[in-house]
Coordinates of C-alpha atoms in Angstrom, one line a residue:
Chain A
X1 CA -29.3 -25.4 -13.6
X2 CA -26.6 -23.5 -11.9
X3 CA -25.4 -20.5 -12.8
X4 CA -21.8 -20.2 -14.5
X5 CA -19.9 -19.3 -11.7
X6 CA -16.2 -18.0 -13.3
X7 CA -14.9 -16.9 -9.9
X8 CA -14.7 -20.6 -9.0
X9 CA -15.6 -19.8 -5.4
X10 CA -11.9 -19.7 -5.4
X11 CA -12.5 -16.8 -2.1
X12 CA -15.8 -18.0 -0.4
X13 CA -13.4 -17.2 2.6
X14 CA -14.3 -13.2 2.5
X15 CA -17.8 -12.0 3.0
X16 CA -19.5 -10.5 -0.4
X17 CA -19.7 -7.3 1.6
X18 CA -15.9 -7.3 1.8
X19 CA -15.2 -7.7 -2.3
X20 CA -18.4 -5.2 -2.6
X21 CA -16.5 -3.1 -1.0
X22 CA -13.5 -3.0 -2.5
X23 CA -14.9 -2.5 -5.9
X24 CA -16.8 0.2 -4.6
X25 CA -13.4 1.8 -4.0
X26 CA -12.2 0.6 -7.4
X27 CA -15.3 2.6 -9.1
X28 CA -15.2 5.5 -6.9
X29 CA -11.3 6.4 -8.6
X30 CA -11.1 9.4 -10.5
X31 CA -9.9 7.8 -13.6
X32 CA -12.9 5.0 -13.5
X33 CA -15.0 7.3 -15.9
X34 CA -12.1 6.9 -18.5
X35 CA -11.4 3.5 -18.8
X36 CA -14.6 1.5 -18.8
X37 CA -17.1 2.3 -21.6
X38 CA -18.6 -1.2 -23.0
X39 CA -17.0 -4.4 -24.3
X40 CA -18.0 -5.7 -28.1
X41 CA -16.2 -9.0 -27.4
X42 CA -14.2 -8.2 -30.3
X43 CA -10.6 -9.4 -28.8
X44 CA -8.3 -6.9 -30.0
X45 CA -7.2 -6.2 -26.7
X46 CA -6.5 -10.1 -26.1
X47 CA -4.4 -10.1 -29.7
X48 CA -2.5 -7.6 -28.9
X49 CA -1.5 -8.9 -25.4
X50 CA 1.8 -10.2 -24.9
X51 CA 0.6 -11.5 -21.3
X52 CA -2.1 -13.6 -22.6
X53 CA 0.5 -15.2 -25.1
X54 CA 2.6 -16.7 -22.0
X55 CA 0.1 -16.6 -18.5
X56 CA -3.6 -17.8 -18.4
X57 CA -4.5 -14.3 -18.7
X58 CA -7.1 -12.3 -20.4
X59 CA -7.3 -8.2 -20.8
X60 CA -11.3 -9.2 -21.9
X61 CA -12.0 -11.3 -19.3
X62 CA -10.7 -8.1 -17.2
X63 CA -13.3 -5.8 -18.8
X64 CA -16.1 -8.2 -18.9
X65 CA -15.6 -8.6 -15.5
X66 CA -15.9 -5.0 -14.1
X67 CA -18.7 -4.4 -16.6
X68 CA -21.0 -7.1 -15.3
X69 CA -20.5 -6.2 -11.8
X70 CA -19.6 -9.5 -10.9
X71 CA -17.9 -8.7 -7.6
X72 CA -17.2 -12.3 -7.0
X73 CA -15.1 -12.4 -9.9
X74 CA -13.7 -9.7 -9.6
X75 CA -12.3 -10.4 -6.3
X76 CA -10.5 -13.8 -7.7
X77 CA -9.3 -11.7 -10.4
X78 CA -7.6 -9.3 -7.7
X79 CA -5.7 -12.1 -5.9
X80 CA -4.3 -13.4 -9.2
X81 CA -4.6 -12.3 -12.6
X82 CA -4.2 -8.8 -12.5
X83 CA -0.9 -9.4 -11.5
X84 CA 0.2 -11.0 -14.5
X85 CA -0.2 -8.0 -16.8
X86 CA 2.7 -6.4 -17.4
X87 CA 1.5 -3.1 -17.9
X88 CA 2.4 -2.0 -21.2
X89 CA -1.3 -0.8 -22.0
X90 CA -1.1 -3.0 -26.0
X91 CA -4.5 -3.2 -24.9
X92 CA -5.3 0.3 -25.4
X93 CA -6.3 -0.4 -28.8
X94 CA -9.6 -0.9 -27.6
X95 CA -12.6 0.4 -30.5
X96 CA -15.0 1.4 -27.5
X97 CA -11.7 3.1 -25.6
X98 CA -11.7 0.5 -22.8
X99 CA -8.2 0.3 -21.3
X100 CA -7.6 -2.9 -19.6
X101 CA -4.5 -2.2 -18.6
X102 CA -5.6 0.6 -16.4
X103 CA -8.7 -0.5 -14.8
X104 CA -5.7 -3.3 -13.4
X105 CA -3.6 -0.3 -12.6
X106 CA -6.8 1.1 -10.1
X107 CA -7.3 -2.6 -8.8
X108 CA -4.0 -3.1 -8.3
X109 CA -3.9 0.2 -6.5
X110 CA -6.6 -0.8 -4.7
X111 CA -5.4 -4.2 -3.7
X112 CA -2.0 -2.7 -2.2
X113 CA -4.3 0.0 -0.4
X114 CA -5.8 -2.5 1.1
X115 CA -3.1 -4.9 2.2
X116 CA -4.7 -7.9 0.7
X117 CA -2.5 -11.1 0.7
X118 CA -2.1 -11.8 -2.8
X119 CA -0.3 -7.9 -3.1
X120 CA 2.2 -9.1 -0.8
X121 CA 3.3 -11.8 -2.8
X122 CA 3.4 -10.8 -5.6
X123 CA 5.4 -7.4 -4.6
X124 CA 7.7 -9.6 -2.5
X125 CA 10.3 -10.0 -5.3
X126 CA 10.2 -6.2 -6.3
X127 CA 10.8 -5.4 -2.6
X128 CA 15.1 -4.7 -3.2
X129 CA 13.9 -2.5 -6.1
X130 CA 11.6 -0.5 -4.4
X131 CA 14.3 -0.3 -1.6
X132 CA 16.4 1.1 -4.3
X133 CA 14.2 3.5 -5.9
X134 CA 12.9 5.4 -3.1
X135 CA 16.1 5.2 -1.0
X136 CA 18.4 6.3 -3.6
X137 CA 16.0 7.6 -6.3
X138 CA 17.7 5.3 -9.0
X139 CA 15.7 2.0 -10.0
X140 CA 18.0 -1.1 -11.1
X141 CA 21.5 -1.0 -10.4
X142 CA 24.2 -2.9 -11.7
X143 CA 25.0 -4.6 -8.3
X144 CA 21.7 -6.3 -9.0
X145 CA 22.8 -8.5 -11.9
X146 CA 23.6 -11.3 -9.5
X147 CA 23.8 -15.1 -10.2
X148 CA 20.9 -16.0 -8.0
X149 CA 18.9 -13.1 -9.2
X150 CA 19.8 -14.0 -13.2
X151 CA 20.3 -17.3 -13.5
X152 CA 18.7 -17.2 -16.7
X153 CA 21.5 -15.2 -18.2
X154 CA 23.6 -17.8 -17.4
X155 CA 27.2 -18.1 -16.7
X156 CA 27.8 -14.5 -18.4
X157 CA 26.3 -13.4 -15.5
X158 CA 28.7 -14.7 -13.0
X159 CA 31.5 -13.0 -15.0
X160 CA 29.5 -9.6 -14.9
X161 CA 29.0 -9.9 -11.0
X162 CA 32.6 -10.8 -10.6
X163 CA 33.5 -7.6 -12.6
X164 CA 30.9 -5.5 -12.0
X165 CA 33.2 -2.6 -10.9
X166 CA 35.9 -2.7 -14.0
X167 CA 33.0 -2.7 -16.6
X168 CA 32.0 0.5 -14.9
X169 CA 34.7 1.9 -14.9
X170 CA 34.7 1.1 -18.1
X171 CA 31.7 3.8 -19.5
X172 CA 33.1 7.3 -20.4
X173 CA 30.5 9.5 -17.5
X174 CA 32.1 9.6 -14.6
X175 CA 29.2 10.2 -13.0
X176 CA 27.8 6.1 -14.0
X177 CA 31.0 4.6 -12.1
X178 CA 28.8 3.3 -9.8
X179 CA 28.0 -0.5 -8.9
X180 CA 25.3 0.4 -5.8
X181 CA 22.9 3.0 -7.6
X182 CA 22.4 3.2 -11.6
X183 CA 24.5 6.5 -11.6
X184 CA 25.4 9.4 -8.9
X185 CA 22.2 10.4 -7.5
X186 CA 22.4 14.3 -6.5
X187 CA 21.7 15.0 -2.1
X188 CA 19.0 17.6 -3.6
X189 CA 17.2 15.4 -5.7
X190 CA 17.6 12.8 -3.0
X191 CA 16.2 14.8 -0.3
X192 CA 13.1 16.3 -3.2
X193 CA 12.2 12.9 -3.5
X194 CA 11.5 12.2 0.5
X195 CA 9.7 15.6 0.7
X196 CA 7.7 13.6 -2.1
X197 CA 7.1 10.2 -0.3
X198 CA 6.3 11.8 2.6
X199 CA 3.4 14.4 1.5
X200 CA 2.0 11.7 -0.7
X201 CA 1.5 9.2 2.2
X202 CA 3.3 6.8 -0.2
X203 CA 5.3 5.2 2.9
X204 CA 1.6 4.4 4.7
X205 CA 1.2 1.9 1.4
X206 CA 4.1 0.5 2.0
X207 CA 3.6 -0.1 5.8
X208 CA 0.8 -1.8 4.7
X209 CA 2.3 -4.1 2.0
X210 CA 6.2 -4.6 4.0
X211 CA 6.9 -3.7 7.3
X212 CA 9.9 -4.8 7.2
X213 CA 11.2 -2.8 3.8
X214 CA 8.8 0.3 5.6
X215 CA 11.0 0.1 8.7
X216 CA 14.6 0.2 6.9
X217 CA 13.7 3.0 4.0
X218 CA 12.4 5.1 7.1
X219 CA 15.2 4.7 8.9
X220 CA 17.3 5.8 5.9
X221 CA 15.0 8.7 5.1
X222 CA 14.9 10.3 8.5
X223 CA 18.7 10.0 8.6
X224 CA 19.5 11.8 5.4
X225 CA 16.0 14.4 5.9
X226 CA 17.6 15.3 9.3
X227 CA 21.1 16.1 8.2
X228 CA 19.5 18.5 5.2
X229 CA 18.4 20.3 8.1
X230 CA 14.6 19.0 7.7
X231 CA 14.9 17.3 11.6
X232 CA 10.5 17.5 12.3
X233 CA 9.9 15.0 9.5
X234 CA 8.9 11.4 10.5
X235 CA 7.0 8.7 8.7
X236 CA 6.1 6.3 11.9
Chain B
X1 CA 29.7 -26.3 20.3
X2 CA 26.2 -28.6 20.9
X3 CA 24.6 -28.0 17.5
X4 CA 21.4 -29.2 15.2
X5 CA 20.6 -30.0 11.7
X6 CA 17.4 -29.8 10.3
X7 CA 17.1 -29.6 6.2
X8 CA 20.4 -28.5 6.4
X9 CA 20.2 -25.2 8.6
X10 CA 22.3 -24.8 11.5
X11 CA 20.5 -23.9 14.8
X12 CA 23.5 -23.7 17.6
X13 CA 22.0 -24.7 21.2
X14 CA 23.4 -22.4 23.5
X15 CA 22.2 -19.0 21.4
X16 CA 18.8 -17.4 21.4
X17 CA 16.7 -16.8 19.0
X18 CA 13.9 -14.6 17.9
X19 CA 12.7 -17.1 15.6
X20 CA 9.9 -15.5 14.1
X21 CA 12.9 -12.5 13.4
X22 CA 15.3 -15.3 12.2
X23 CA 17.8 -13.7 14.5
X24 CA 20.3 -15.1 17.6
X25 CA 21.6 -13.2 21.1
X26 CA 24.8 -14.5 22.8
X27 CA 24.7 -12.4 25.7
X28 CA 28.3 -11.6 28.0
X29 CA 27.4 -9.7 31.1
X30 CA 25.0 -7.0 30.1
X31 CA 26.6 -7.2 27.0
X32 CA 25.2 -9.1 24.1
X33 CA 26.1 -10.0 20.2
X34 CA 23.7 -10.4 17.7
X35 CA 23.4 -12.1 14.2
X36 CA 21.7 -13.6 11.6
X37 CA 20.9 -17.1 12.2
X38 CA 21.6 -19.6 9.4
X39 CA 18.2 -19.9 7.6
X40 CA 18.2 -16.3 7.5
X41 CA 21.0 -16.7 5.2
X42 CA 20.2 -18.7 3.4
X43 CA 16.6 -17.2 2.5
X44 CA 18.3 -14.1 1.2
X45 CA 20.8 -15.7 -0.4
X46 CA 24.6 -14.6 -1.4
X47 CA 24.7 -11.0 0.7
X48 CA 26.2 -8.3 -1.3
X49 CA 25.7 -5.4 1.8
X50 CA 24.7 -5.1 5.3
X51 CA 24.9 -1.7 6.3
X52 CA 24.6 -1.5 10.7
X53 CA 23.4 1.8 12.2
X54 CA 26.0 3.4 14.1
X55 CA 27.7 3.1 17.4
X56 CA 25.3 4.9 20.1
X57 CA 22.1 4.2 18.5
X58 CA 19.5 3.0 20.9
X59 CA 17.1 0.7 20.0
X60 CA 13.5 -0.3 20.6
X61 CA 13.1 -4.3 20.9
X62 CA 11.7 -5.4 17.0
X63 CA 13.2 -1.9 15.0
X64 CA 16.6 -2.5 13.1
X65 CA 20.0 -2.4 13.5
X66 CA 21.5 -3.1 10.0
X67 CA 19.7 -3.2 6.7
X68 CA 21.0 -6.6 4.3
X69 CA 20.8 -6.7 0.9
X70 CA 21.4 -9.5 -1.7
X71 CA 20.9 -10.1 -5.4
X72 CA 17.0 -11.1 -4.8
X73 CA 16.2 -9.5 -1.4
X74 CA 16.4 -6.6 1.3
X75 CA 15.1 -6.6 4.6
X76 CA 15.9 -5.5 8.4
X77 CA 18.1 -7.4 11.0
X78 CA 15.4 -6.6 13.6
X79 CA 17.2 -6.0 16.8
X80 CA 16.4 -9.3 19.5
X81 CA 16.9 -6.8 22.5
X82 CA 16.5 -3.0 23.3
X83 CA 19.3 -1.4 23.9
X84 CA 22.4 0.8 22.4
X85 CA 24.9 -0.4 19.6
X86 CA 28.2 -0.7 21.4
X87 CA 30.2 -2.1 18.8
X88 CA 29.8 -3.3 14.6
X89 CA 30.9 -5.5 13.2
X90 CA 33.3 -3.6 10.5
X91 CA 34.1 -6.3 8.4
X92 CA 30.8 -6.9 6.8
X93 CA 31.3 -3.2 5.1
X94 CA 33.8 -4.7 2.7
X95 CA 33.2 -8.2 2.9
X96 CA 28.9 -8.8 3.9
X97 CA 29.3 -12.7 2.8
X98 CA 31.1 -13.1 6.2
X99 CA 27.2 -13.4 7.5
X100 CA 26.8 -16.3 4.8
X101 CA 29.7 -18.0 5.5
X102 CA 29.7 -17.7 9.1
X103 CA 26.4 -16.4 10.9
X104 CA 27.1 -17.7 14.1
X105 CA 30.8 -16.1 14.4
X106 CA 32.5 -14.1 12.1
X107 CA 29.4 -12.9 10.7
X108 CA 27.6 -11.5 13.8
X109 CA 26.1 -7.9 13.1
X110 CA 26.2 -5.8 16.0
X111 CA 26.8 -5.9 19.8
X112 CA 24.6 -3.9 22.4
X113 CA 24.0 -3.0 25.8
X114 CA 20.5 -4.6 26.8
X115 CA 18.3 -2.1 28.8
X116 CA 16.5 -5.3 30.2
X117 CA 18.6 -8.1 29.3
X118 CA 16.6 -10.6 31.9
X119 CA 13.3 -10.1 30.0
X120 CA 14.3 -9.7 26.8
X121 CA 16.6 -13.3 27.1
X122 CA 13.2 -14.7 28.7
X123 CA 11.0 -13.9 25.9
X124 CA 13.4 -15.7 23.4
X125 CA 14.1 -19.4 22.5
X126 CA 16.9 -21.3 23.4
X127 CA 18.2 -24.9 23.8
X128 CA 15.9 -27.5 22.8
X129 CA 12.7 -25.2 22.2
X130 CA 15.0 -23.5 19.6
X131 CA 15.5 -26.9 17.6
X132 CA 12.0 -27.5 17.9
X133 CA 10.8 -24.0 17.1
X134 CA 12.7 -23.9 14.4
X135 CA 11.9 -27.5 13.4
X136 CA 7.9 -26.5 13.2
X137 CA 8.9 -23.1 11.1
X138 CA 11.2 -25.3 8.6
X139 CA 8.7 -27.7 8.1
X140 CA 6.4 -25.2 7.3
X141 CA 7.3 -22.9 5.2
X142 CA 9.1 -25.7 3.5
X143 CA 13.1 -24.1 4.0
X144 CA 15.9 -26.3 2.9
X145 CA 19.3 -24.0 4.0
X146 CA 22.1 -23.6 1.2
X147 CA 25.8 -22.5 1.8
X148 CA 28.3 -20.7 -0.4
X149 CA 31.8 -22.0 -0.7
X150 CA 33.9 -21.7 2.7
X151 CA 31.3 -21.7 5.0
X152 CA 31.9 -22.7 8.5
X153 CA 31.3 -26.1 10.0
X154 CA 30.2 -26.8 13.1
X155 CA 31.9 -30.5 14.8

């Protein structure tokens, strides 16, 4: 009889040596010692989930997974599943202290590290965001409630867009009449944050994941690092 | 002006592309303008800011000259040529649809002085390799062009 094979052979594709090796990079994380301790197969962690309510996902197929070992698996889970979670860590309710959510925060980790495919498209529709974030230090700005991006909201939406600068106006803080950023970002804390990025090697994950979203923040962030006077810094 | 259809995107015959970079040269002299092409466009959708780099900035072939945002993307107009911005287009700065409406003339992006203009135009696709090209890349990643309200049309 064959053995019950869950990864469904779904990446035959890459050598076992390759998905070996990225979970030896998943288990050789700091945090790895805190998040993995045993699985009773009770299913709290898959009650409390509000992914596995709407995706074919599971935070205990996650855990079982890693446990066993069973690198082929795990490798199909890191070119799909673990990007349905939406991290909200539910499954932290865990009575052995397994957290789900965060082993998929190291494989996920793991998976941009390493450029792999599946990363890329599932971070291409966060790629204005993160353009937003580390450009301009504010995450989602009112200029984003577009038609195309919203079209669940309906025609409401439309109305908002067409707007957007009179309901601004509209708050009381001067310093939230702003349609391009979430509020008036300061130069300092600006400039603190591409000291940050750069000393972290966070732009080398991005190079890896979007060249093209890599090539426009650094262009943004040498500009504004070189008129603060900081004119050695480059990211290339 | 000798024009193509193809799932609805526009490819105009006498331009050339970069079509892996989804961009278009027309060149004058040394001189060249450069844009957006229609499927470009139309895969990022309504454009709500395209910000050029400035006049005097040289460029390698492949970096950028003008970051484009709209409501679901954000992405690099890489440049087709290396060269030096001569001239932006200053319109897009209050009104960045112009590259929706009209990529191929009121929407161009930025004009430059080619270092090399003769090899760069050579490793680009015009004519009827730029239909086909294009052709291959819309029947392959499965690209059906969309236009916003007053967008140009090409007789």
């Amino acid at each position: 009889m064959m053995a019950l094979d869950l990864s469904q052979n779904k990446h035959a594709d890459v050598s076992y040596d390759e998905k070996e090796r990225l979970f030896d990079e998943v288990k050789a994380d700091d945090r790895w010692q805190h998040v993995l301790y045993g699985c009773y197969e009770c299913g709290i962690c898959v009650a409390a989930c509000p992914s596995a309510r709407f995706y074919d996902f599971s935070p205990r197929v996650i855990a079982q997974a890693v446990a066993r070992e069973d690198v082929d698996l795990i490798y199909t889970l890191m070119s799909d599943s673990i990007w349905d979670c939406s991290q909200c860590f539910s499954c932290d309710r865990c009575p052995r202290q397994n957290s789900p959510g965060q082993i998929i925060t190291i494989m996920r980790e793991v998976a941009v590290k390493n450029g792999l495919q599946t990363a890329k498209e599932a971070l291409e529709g966060y790629g204005r965001i993160i353009y937003k974030i580390m450009s301009t230090g504010s995450q989602v700005s009112p200029d984003m409630l577009q038609p195309d991006a919203f079209p669940d909201w309906g025609t409401h939406v439309y109305e908002i867009a067409e707007n957007l600068e009179e309901w601004r106006k509209a708050l009381p803080p001067e310093t939230l009449h702003t349609t391009e950023t979430g509020w008036k970002v300061d130069q300092k804390t600006i400039i603190e944050l591409y000291l940050i990025w750069h000393m972290t090697g966070v732009m080398d994950l991005i190079e890896g994941v979007d060249e093209g979203l890599f090539m426009i923040l650094v262009d943004v962030m040498e500009e504004r690092l070189e008129e603060a006077g900081y004119d050695d810094i480059t990211f290339d | 002006m000798a024009h193509e259809e193809v799932k609805g995107c526009v490819i105009l015959k006498d331009l050339h592309y970069s079509v892996q970079d989804n961009t278009w040269v027309k060149a004058d002299g040394d001189i060249v303008t450069i844009g957006m092409t229609d499927i470009a466009q139309s895969l990022a959708g309504p454009i709500l800011h395209a910000k050029t780099k400035g006049v005097g900035t040289s460029r390698k072939k492949g970096r950028p000259i003008a970051t484009v945002e709209s409501g679901k993307w954000v992405g690099p107009v890489k440049s087709p040529v290396a060269g030096e911005i001569v001239e932006v287009n200053e319109g897009l700065a209050s009104d960045a649809q112009l590259i929706n409406r009209s990529p191929y003339k009121d929407g161009w992006v930025v004009k430059m002085k080619a270092d090399n203009l003769a090899v760069d135009l050579s490793e680009l696709t015009t004519g009827d390799a730029a239909v086909a090209a294009y052709k291959e890349k819309i029947e392959q990643d499965g690209i059906e062009c969309s236009h916003i309200d007053d967008t140009d049309t090409y007789d």
